[in-house]
Coordinates of C-alpha atoms in Angstrom, one line a residue:
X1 CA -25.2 1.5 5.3
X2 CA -22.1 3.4 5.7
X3 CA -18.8 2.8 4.7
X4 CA -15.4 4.2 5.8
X5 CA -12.1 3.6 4.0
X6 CA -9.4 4.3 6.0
X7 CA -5.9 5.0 5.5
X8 CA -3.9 3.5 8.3
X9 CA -0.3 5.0 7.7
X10 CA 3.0 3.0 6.1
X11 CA 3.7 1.1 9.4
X12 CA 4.3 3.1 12.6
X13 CA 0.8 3.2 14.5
X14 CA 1.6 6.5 15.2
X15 CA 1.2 7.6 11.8
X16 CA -2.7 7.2 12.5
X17 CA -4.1 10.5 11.6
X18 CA -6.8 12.2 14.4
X19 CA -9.5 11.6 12.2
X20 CA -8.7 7.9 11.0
X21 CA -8.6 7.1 14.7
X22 CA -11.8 9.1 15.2
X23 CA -13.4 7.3 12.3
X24 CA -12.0 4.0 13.4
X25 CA -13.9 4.6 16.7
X26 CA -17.3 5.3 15.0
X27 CA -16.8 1.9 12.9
X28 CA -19.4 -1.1 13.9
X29 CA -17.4 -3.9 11.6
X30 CA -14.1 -3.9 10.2
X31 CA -13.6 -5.8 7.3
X32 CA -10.2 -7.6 7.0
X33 CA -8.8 -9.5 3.8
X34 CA -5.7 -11.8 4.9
X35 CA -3.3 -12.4 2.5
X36 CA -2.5 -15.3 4.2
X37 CA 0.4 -16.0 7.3
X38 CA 3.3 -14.6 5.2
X39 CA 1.8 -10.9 5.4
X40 CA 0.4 -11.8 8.9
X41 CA 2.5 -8.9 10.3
X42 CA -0.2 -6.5 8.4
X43 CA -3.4 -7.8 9.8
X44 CA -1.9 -7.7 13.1
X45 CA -1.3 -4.3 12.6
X46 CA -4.9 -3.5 11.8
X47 CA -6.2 -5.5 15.0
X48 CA -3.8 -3.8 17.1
X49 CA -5.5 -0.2 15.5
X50 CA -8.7 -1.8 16.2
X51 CA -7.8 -2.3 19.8
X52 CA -6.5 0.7 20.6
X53 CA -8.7 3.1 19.0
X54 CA -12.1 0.9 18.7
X55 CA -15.4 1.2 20.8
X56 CA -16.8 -2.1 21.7
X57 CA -19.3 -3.8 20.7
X58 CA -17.6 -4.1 17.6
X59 CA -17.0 -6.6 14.9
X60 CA -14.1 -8.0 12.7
X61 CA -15.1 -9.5 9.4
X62 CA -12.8 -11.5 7.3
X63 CA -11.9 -13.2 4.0
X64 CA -9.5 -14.6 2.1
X65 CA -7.7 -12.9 -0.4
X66 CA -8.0 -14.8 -3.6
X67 CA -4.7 -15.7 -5.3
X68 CA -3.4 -13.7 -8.4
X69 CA -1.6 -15.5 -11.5
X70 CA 2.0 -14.0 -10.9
X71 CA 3.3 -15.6 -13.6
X72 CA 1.1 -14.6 -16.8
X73 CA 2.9 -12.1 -19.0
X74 CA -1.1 -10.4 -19.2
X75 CA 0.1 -8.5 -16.6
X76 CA -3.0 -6.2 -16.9
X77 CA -5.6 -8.6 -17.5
X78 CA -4.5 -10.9 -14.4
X79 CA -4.7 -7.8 -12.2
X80 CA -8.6 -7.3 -13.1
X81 CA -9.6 -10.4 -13.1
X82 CA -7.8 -10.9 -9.3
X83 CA -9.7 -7.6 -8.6
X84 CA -13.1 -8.8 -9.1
X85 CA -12.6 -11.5 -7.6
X86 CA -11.7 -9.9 -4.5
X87 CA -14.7 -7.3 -5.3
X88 CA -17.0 -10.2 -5.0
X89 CA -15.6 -11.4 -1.5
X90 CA -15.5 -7.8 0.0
X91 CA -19.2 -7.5 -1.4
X92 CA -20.1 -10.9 0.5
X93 CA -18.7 -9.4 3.4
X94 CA -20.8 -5.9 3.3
X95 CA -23.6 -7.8 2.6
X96 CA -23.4 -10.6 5.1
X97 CA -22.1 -8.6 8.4
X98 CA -23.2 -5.0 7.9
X99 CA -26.6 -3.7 9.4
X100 CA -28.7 -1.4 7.5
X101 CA -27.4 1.6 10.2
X102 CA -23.9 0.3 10.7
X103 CA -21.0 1.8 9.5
X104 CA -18.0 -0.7 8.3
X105 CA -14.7 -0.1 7.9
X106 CA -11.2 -1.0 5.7
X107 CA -8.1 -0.1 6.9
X108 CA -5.9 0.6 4.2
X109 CA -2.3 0.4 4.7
X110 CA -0.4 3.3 4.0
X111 CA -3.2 6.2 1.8
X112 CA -6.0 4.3 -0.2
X113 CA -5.7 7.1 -2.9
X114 CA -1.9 5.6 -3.8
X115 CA -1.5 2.7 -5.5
X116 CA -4.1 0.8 -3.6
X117 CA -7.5 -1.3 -4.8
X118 CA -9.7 -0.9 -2.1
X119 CA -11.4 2.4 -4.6
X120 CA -11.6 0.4 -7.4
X121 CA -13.4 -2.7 -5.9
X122 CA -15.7 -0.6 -3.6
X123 CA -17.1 1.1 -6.8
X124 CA -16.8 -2.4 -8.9
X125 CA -19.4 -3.4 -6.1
X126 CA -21.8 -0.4 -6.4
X127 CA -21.8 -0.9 -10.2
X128 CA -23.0 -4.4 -9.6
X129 CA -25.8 -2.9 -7.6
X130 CA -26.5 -5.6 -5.3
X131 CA -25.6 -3.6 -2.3
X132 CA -25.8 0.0 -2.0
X133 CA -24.3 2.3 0.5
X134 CA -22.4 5.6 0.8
X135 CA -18.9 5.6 2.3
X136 CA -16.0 8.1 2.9
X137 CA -12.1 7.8 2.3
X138 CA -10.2 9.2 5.3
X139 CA -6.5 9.7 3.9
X140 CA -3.0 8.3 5.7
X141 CA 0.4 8.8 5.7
X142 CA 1.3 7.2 2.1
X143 CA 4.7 5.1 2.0
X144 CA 5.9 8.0 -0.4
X145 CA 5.5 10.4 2.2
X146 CA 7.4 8.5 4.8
X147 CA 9.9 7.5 2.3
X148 CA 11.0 11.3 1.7
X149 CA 10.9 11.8 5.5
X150 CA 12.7 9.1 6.9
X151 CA 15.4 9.9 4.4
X152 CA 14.9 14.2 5.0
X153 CA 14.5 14.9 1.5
X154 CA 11.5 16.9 0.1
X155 CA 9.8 14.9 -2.7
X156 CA 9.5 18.1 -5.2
X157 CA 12.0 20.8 -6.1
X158 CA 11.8 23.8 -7.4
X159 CA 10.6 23.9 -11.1
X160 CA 10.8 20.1 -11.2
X161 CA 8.2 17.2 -12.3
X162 CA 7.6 14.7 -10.4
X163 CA 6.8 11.0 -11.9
X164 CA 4.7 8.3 -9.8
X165 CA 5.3 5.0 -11.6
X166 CA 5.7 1.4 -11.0
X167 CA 8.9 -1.0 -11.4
X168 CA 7.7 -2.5 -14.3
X169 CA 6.9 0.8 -15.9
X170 CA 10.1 2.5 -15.1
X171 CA 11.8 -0.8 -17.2
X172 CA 9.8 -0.1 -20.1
X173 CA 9.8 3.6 -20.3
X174 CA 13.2 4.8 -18.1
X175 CA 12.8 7.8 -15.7
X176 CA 10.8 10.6 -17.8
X177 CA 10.7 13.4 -15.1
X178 CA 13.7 14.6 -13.0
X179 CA 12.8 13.1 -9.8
X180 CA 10.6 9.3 -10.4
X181 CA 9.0 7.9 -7.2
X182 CA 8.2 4.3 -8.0
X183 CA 6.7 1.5 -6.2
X184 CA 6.1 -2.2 -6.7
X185 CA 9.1 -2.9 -8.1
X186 CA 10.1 -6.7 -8.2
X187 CA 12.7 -6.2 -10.5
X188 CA 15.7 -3.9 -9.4
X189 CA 14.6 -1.6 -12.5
X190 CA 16.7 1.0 -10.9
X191 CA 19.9 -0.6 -12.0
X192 CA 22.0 1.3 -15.2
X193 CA 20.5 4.2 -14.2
X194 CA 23.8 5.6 -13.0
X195 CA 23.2 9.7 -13.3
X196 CA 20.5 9.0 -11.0
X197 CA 20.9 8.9 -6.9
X198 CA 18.4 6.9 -5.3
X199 CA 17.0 7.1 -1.8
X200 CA 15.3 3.5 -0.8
X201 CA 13.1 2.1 1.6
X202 CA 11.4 -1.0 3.0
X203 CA 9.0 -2.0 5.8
X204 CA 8.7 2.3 6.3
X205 CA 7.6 2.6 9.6
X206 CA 8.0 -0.7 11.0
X207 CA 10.8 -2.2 13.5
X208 CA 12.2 -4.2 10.5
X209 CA 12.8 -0.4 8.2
X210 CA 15.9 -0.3 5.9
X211 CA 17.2 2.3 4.5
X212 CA 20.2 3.0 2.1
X213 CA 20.7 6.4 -0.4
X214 CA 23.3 7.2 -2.6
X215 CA 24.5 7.1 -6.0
X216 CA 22.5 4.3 -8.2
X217 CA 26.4 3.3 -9.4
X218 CA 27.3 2.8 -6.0
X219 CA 24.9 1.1 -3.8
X220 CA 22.1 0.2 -6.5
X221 CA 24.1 -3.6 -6.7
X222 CA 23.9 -3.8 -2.6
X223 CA 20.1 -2.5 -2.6
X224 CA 19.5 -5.4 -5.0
X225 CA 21.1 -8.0 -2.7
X226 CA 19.7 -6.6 0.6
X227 CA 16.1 -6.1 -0.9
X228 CA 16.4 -10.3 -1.9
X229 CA 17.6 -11.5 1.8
X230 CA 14.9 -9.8 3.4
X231 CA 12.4 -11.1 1.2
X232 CA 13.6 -14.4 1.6
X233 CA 14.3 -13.7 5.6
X234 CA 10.3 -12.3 5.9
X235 CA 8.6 -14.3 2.4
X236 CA 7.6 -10.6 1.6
X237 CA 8.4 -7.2 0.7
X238 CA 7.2 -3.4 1.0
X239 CA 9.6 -1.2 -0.6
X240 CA 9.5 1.7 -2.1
X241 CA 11.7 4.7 -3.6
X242 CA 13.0 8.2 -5.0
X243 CA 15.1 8.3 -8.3
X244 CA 16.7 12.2 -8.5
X245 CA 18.6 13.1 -11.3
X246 CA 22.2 13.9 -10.4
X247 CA 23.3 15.9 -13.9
X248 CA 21.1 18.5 -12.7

C-alpha cells in the first residue's frame, strides 16, 4: 500500500502544483475527513481537485472528524488526545478501502509540513503497526506563502530572523524575532503591539479573501472587528499573518 499526502494550496485551485495534480491523478482512493457543514466550503474544494485532475475509477473515502474540547485550559493535552482519535479514524479508513496495490491519498489544505496533523497521525498509525505502508508528501503553496504574496512583501529581510508561532504563543511570549509570522490565532494577540505593522489575511486564495496592512496602532482594532463578522457571517475562520518591526 501506498500513500500520498498532498498539499493542495491555501484556496485558489490554481495554486495546485504540477506534481500534486500528477500525484492526484495516480491516486486510487482519496481519503476525506469532514469537519462537518460549517467548513463544507473545504471539502468541496478537494472534490472539485479530485474532479478535475482524477482518473476514474477512483474512490472517495470519508469520516468524521471527531470533536476537540475547545474549552479545556490543557490546551496541549486536548490537542493529542483529539489527534489520536482522528489517527484511529484515518487508520480505519486505510485499512477498510485501500487495496494491497492501491495508492490513497490526503489532500492537505495549504503545505502538510506547516502547521498541519496529517504527519503526525500517519506516523501515530505506523507506530501502532496494524497497517503498514509507505507514502510520500508532495508539498503546496502554504497560507504563509500566499500571505506575503498577495500582500507583495517578501517574508525575510536581509540579516533578519524570522519566527513561526501561533496566536496563543505570541500572547505568552510577545514577538521574539523582527519579523513573527503567526497562525491560529483566536485571540487578536496582535493588539499593543504598536511598533509593529502587520500585514493580514483570511480565506487566502478564496473568492471570500480579505486583506488589510498597516500600522498595528492603526488598523489592529478594525482587523479585530472584521476578523469577528466574518466568522460569524461564514461560522469559521482561516487567517493568517506577518508582524514586522517598524523601529527598525
Amino acid at each position: 500500500m501506498r500513500l500520498l499526502i498532498i498539499g493542495i494550496g491555501a484556496g485558489d485551485p490554481d495554486h495546485l502544483t504540477l506534481q500534486a495534480a500528477k500525484a492526484i491523478a495516480a491516486t486510487d482512493v482519496f481519503f476525506i475527513v469532514d469537519k462537518g457543514e460549517a467548513k463544507h466550503e473545504l471539502i468541496e474544494l478537494r472534490h472539485e481537485l479530485i474532479k478535475e485532475h482524477g482518473r476514474p475509477p477512483y474512490r472517495i473515502a470519508e469520516a468524521r472528524d471527531p470533536e476537540r474540547d475547545r474549552t479545556t485550559p490543557a490546551y496541549t493535552d486536548a490537542v493529542a488526545d483529539w489527534r489520536s482519535r482522528r489517527a484511529l479514524a484515518c487508520e480505519a479508513l486505510i485499512a477498510e478501502e485501500l487495496g494491497e496495490d492501491e495508492t490513497g491519498a490526503f489532500l492537505v489544505w495549504g503545505d502538510p509540513g506547516v502547521y498541519d496533523s496529517t504527519l503526525a497521525i500517519v506516523e501515530e498509525i505506523l507506530d501502532r503497526g496494524n497497517v503498514t505502508f509507505d507514502y510520500e508528501v508532495i508539498p503546496g503553496i502554504s497560507a504563509v506563502a500566499a500571505l506575503t504574496a498577495r500582500h507583495r512583501t517578501s517574508l525575510t529581510q536581509v540579516g533578519r530572523p524570522v519566527h513561526l508561532t501561533t496566536g496563543r504563543r505570541l500572547a505568552e511570549d510577545g514577538p521574539t524575532a523582527d519579523d513573527t509570522v503567526v497562525m491560529l490565532d483566536a485571540r487578536s494577540s496582535f493588539l499593543g503591539l504598536d511598533d509593529h505593522t502587520i500585514y493580514w489575511g483570511a480565506y487566502l486564495g478564496t473568492s471570500d479573501e480579505i486583506l488589510v496592512s498597516g500600522k498595528v496602532s492603526e488598523v489592529g482594532d478594525r482587523i479585530g472587528e472584521i476578523r469577528a463578522e466574518a466568522r460569524a457571517r461564514k461560522g469559521w475562520i482561516m487567517d493568517t499573518y506577518l508582524l514586522r518591526r517598524s523601529d527598525r
